[in-house]
Coordinates of C-alpha atoms and ligand atoms in Angstrom, one line a residue:
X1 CA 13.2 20.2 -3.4
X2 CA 16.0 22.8 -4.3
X3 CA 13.3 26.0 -3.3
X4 CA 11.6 24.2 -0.7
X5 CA 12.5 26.8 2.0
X6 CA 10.7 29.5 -0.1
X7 CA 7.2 28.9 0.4
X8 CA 7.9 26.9 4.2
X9 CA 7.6 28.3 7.4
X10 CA 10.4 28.6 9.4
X11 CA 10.0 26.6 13.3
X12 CA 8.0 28.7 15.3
X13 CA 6.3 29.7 12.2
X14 CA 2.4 28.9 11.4
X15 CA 1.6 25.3 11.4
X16 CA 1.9 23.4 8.4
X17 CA -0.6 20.9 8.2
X18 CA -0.3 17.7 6.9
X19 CA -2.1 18.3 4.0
X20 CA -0.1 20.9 2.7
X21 CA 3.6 18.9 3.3
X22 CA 1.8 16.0 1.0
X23 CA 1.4 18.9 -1.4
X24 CA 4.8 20.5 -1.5
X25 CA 6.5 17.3 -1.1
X26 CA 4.6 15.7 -4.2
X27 CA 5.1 18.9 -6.3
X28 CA 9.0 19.4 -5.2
X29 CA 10.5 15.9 -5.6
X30 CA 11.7 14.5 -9.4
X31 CA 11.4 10.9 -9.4
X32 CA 13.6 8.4 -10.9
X33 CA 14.2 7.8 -14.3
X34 CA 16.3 4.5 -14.8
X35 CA 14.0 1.4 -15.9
X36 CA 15.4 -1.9 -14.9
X37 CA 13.7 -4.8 -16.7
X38 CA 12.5 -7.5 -14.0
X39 CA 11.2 -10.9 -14.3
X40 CA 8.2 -11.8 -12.8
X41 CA 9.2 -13.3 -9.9
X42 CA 10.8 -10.4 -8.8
X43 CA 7.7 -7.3 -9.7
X44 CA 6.0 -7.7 -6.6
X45 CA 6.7 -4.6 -5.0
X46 CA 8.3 -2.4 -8.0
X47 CA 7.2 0.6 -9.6
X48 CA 5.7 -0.2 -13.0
X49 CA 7.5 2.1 -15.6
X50 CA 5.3 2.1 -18.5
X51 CA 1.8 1.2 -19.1
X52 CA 1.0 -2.1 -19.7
X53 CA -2.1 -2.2 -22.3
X54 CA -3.4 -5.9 -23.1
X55 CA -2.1 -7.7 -26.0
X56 CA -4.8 -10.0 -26.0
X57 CA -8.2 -10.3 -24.3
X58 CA -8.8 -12.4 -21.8
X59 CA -10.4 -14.8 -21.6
X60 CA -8.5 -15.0 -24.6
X61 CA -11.2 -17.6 -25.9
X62 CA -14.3 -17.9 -25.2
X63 CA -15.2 -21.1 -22.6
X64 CA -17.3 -23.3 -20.3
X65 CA -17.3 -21.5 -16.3
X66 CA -18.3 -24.9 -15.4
X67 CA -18.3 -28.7 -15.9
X68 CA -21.7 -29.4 -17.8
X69 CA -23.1 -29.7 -20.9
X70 CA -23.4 -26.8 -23.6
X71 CA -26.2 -26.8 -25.9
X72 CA -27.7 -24.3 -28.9
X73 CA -29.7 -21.5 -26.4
X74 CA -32.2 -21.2 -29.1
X75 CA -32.8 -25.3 -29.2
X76 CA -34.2 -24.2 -25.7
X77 CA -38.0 -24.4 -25.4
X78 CA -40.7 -23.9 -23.0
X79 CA -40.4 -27.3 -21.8
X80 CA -40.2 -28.7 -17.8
X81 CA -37.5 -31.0 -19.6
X82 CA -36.0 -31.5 -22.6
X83 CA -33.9 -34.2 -23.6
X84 CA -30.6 -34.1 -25.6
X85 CA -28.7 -36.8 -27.2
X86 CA -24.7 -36.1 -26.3
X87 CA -22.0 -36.0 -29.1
X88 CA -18.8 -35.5 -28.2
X89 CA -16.9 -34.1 -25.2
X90 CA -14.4 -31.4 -24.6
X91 CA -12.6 -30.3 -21.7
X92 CA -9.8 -27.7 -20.8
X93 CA -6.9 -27.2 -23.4
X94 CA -8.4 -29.7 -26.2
X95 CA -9.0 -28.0 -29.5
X96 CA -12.5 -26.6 -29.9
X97 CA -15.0 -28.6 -31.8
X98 CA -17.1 -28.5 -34.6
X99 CA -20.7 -26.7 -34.9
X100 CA -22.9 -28.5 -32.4
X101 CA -25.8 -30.1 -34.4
X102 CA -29.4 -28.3 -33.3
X103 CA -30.7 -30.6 -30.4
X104 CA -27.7 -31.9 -29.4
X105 CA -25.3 -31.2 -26.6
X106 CA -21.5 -31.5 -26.1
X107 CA -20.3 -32.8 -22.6
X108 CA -17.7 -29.9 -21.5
X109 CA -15.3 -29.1 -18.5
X110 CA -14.7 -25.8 -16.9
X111 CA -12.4 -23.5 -18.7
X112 CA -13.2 -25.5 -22.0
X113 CA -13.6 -23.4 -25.4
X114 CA -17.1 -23.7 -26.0
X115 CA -18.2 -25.5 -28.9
X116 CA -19.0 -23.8 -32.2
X117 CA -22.8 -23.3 -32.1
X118 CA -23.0 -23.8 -28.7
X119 CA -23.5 -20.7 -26.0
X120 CA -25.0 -22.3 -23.2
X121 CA -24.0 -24.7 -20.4
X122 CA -26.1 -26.5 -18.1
X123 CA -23.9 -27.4 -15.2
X124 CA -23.8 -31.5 -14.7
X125 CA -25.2 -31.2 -10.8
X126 CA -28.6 -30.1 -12.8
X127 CA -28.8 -32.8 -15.1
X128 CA -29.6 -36.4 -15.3
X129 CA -28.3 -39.0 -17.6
X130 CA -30.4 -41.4 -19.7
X131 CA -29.5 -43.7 -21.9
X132 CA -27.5 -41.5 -23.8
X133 CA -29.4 -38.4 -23.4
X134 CA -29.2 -35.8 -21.1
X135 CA -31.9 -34.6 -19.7
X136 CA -32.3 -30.8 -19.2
X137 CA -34.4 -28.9 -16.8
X138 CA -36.2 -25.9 -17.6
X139 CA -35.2 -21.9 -16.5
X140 CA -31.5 -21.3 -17.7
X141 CA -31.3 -18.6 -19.6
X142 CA -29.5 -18.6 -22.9
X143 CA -25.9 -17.3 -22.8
X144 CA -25.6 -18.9 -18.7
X145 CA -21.9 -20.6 -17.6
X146 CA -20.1 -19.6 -20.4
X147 CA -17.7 -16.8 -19.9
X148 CA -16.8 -15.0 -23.2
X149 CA -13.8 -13.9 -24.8
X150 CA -12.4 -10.5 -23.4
X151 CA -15.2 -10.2 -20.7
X152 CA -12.5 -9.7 -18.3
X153 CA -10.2 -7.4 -20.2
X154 CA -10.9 -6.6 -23.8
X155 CA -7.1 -6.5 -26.2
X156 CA -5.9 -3.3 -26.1
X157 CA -7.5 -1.8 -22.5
X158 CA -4.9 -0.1 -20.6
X159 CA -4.6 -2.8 -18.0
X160 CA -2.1 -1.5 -15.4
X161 CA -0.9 1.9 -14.9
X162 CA 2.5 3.9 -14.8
X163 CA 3.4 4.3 -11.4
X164 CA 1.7 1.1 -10.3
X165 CA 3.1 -0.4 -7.4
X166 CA 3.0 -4.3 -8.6
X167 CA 0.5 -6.0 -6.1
X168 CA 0.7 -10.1 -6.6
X169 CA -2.5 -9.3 -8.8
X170 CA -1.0 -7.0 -11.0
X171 CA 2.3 -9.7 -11.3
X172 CA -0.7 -11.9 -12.1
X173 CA -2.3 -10.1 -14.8
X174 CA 0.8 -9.9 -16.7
X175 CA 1.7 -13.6 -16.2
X176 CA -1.8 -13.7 -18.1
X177 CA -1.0 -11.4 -20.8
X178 CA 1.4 -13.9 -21.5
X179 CA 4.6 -11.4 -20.6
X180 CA 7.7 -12.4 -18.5
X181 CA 9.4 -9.3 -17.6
X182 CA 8.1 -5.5 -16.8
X183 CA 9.8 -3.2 -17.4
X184 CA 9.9 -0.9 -13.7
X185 CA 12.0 2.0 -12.3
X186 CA 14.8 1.3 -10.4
X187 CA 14.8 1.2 -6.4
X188 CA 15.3 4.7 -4.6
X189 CA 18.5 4.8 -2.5
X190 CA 18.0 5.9 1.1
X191 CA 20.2 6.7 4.0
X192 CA 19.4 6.0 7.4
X193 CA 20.8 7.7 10.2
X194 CA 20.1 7.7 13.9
X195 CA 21.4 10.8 16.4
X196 CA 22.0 10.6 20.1
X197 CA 24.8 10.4 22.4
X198 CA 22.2 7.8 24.8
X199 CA 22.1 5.4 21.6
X200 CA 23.9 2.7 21.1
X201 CA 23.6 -0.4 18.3
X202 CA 22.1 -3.1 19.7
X203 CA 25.1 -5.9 20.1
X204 CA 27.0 -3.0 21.7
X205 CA 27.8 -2.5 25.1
X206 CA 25.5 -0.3 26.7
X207 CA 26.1 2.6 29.7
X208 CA 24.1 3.0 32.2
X209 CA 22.4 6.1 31.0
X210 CA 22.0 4.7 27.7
X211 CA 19.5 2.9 25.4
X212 CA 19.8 0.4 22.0
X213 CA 18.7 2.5 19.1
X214 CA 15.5 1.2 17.9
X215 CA 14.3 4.0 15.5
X216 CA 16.8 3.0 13.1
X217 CA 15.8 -0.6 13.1
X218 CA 12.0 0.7 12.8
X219 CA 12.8 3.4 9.6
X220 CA 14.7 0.8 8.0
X221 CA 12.1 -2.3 8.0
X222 CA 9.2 0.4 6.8
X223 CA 11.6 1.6 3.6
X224 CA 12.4 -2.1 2.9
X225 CA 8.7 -2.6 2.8
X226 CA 8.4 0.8 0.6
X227 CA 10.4 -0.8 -1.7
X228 CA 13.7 0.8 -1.0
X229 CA 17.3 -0.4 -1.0
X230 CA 18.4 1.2 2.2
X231 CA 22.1 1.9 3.4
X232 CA 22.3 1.6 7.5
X233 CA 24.3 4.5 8.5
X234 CA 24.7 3.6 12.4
X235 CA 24.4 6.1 15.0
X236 CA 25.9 9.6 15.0
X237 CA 26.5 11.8 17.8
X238 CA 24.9 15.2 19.0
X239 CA 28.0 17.4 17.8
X240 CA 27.4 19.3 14.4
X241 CA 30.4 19.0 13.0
X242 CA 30.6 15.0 12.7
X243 CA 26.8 15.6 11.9
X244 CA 27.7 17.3 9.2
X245 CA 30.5 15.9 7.8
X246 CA 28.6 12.4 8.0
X247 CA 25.6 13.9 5.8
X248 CA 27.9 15.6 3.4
X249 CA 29.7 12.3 2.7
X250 CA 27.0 10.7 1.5
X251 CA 24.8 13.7 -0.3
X252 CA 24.9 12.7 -3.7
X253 CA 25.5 9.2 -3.7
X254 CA 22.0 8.3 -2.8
X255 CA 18.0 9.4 -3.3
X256 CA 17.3 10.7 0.0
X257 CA 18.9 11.0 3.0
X258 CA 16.8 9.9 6.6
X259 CA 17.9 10.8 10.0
X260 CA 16.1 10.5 13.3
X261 CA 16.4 12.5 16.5
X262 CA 18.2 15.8 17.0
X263 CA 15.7 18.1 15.4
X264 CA 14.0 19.9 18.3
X265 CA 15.1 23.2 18.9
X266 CA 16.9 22.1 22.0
X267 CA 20.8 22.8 22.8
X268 CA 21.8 19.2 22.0
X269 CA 19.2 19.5 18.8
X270 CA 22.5 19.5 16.5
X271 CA 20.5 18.3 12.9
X272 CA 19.2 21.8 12.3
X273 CA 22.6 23.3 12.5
X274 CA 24.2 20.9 10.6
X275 CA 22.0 20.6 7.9
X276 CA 22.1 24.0 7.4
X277 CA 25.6 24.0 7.6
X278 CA 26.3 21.8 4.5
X279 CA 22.8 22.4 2.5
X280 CA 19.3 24.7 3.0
X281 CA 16.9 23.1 5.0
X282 CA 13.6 24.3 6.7
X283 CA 11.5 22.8 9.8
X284 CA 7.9 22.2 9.3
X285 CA 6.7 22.5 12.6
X286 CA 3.7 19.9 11.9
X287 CA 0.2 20.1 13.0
X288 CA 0.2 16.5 13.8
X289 CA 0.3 14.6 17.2
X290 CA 2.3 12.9 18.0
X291 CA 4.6 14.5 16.0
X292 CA 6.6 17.8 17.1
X293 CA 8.7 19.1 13.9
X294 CA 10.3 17.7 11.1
X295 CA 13.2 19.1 9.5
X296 CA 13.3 19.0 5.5
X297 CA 15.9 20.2 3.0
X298 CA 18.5 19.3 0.3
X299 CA 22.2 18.2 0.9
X300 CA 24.2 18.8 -2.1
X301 CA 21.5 17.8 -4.4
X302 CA 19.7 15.2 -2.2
X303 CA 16.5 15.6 -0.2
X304 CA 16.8 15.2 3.7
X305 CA 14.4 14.7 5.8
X306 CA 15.0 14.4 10.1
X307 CA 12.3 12.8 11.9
X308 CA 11.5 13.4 15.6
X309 CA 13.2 10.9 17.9
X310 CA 10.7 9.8 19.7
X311 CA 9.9 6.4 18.7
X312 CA 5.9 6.8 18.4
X313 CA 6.2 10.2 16.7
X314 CA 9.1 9.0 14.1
X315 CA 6.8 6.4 13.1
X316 CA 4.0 8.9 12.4
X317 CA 5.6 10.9 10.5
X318 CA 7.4 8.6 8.7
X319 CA 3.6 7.9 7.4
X320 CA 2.7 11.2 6.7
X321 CA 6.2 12.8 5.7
X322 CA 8.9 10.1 4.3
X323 CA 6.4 8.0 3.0
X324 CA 5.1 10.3 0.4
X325 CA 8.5 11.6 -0.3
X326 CA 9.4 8.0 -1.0
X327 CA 6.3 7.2 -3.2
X328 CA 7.3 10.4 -5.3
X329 CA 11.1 9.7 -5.8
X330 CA 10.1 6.3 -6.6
X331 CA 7.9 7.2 -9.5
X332 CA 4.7 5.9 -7.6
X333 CA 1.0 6.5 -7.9
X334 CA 0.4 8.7 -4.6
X335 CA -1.7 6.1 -2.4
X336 CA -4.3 7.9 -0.9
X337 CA -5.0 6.7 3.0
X338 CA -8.5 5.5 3.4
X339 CA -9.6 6.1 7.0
X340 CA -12.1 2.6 7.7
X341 CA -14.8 4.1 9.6
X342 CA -15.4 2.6 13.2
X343 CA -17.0 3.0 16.2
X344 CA -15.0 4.8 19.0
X345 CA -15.1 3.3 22.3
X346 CA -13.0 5.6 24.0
X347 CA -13.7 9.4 24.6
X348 CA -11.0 11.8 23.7
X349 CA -10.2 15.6 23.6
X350 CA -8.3 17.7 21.2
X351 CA -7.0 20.8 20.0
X352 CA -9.0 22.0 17.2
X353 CA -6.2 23.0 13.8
X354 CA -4.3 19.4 14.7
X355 CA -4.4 16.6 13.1
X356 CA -4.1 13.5 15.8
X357 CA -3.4 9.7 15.8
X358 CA -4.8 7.2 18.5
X359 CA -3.3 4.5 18.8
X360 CA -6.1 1.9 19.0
X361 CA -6.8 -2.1 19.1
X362 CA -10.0 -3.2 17.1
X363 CA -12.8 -5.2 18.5
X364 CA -15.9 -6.6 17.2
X365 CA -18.7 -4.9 19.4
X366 CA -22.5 -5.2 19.5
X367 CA -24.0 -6.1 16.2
X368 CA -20.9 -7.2 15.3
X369 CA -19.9 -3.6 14.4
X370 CA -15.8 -2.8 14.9
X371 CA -15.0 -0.8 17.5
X372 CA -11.9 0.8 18.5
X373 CA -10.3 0.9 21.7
X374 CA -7.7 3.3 22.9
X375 CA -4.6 2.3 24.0
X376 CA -4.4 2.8 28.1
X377 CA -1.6 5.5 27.7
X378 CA -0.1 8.0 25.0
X379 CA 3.0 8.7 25.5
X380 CA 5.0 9.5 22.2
X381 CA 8.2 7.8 23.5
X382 CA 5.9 4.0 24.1
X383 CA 7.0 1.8 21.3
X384 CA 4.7 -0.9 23.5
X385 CA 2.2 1.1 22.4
X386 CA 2.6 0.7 18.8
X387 CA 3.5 -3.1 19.2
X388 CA 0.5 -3.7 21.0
X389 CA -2.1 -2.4 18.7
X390 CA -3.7 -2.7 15.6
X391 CA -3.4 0.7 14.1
X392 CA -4.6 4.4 14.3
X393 CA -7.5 6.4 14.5
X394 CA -7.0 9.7 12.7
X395 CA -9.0 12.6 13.4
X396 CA -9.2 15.4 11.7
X397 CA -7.9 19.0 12.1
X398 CA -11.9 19.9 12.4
X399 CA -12.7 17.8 15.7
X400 CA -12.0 19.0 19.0
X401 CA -13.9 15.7 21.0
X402 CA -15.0 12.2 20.3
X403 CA -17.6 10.7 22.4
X404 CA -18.1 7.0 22.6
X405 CA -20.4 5.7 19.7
X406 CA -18.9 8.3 17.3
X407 CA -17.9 7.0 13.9
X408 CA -14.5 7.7 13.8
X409 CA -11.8 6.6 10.7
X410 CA -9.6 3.6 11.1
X411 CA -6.1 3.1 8.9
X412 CA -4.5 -0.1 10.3
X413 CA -0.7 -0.7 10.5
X414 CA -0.5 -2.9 7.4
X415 CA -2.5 -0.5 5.0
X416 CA 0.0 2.4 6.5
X417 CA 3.4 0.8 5.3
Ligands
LIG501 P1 15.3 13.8 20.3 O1 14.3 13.9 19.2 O2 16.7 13.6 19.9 O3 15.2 14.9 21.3 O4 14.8 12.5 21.1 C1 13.6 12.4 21.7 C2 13.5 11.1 22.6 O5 13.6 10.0 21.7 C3 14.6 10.9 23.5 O6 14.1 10.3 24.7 C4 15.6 10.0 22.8 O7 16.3 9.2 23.7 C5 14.6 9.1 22.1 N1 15.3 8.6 20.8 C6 15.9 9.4 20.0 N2 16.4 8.6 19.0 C7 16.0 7.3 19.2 C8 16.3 6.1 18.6 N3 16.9 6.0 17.4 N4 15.7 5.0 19.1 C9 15.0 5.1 20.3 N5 14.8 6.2 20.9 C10 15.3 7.3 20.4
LIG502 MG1 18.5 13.5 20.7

């Protein structure tokens, strides 16, 4: 992050698209090194450290998929039916048992080790009893309900990855390797400012000309979500000097330093200044809408990033910008956004070399296919717009107009954060 002015154009400057800030950001930013050891019950979320490779296979025995009755396959003839006299009976967490005799079968219950011999199950609902026998239809195929030792991980396959953000199936899959702690990096540190001299905290008293910050409530919830312990910094005002004193106070003592507002290029745009004032910085004027620029740089060792102010385009670049920055400094995986393709059901113009976000709900439309439907109006500064729909439709720096019908790519609010 130290050179990132070098290779970044200055505001005013080409473009950048949003492409190439993944790239420099994901290249530029050292991630964590501590490892805290968690339990369990606390992984959902973290960063996974190390690889985990399986110490066992699992299943780690082979065993029955369903209640039934296992037999010999090769006792199996060309028969309509075939009857079986039944010794002995085992179900889930008894011992396994002894060879099954040729022509017998062994009543067993699901998740059962199967019976030494025995590598078939007929499952009870296709059986009948009598006297003692059971009576087995013809057509299963040897080797059928029985699900075999490692045929869902073999011992030894690298199971989850370094850089894994635990899912509650990952936490699951070491619960079944039998482990009680991972070992994970340690939570990235941010800082969250707001700027504005119309903001105040909501609890406050506000003036007439003024408004409760909501940005900072906004940033804060997605970074908890992201997996980060986040310090709330309050609400600083459009002078440079407190600006600057406020960043420089806590450069250093954190991972990254987030501030929204201020960093247009207007007279009371004080970040900029600031920023430069105490550390480098550089504005990426983005070709994303909505958007406008976002100012990145280092503070005394720290990255910064300032996101627009506007509500709608702070949370859009907080996806495309912070987001990645975060995933990086975290030690995490990058995770690709997969556009869902959709049907548009709106028509919309654009300017080719931009990357844009509708904001859109989703319907189910003829043939059941999902369609997306714009939201009535687009302002950037409409947080009812974000509230009130399901996610985004990106489209691409390439496309300058969608027609209704047009497949377009979906990434819903949930997959985003
Ligand atoms: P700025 O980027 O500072 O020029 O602000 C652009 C617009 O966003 C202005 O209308 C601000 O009042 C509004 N705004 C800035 N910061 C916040 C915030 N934290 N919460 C809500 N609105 C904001
Ligand atoms: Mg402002």
């Amino acid at each position: 992050m130290a050179q990132l002015s070098d290779d970044c154009f200055a505001f005013g400057g080409p473009m950048m698209s949003v492409g190439e800030a993944v790239s420099i950001i994901a290249a530029r930013v050292t991630a964590v090194q501590d490892i805290e050891t968690v339990s369990l019950t606390a992984a959902d979320g973290r960063i996974l450290a190390k690889e985990i490779s399986a110490p066992l296979p699992l299943p780690p025995f082979t065993n029955s998929a369903v209640d039934g009755y296992a037999v010999r396959g090769g006792d199996l003839a060309q028969l309509e039916e075939q009857a079986f006299p039944v010794a002995g009976r085992v179900q889930a967490g008894a011992a396994a048992q002894g060879p099954v005799e040729p022509g017998h079968a062994v009543r067993i219950f699901t998740g059962a080790p199967m019976p030494q011999g025995a590598d078939t199950v007929f499952m009870q609902e296709d059986v009948r009893l009598d006297q003692g026998r059971v009576v087995l239809p013809a057509g299963l195929k040897p080797g059928a309900n029985v699900r075999m030792a490692g045929e869902d991980i073999p011992a030894g396959h690298s199971a989850l990855a370094a850089g894994q953000r635990l899912r509650p199936q990952d936490v699951a899959l070491a619960a079944a390797f039998g482990l009680t702690h991972v070992e994970v990096r340690r939570r990235i540190r941010v800082a969250v400012f707001s700027t504005g001299d119309e903001l105040v905290s909501p609890g406050a008293s506000r003036g007439a000309a003024q408004l409760f910050d909501s940005n900072r409530f906004m940033l804060m919830a997605m970074l908890v979500r992201l997996g980060c312990e986040v310090s709330d910094l309050g609400i600083l005002r459009d002078d440079r000097v407190s600006l600057a004193s406020a960043l420089k106070s806590v450069a250093g003592t954190l991972d990254l330093i987030l501030t929204t507002g201020g960093v247009s290029t207007g007279e009371e745009d004080h970040v900029k200044a600031a920023v430069e004032s105490v550390g480098t910085l550089v504005l990426w004027r983005m070709a994303i809408k909505p958007g406008r620029p976002v100012a990145m740089g280092i503070i005394g060792g720290t990255p910064f990033i300032g996101l627009p102010g506007n509500p709608v385009a702070s949370f859009v670049t907080f996806v495309h910008v912070v987001r990645p920055t975060v995933l990086a400094l975290a030690g995490a995986t990058q995770q690709h956004l997969i556009p869902m393709p959709v049907r548009a059901a709106f028509a919309y113009k654009k300017k080719i070399a931009r990357r844009e976000y509708v904001r859109v709900n989703l319907r189910k439309g003829e043939n059941g296919v999902l369609e997306a439907v714009k939201f009535p109006r687009e302002g950037a500064g409409l947080l009812s717009s974000l509230v009130d729909t399901d996610g985004l439709v990106e489209l691409g720096e390439q496309i300058t107009l969608v027609e209704p019908g047009q497949t377009v790519g979906f990434l819903g609010y949930a997959s985003l954060i």
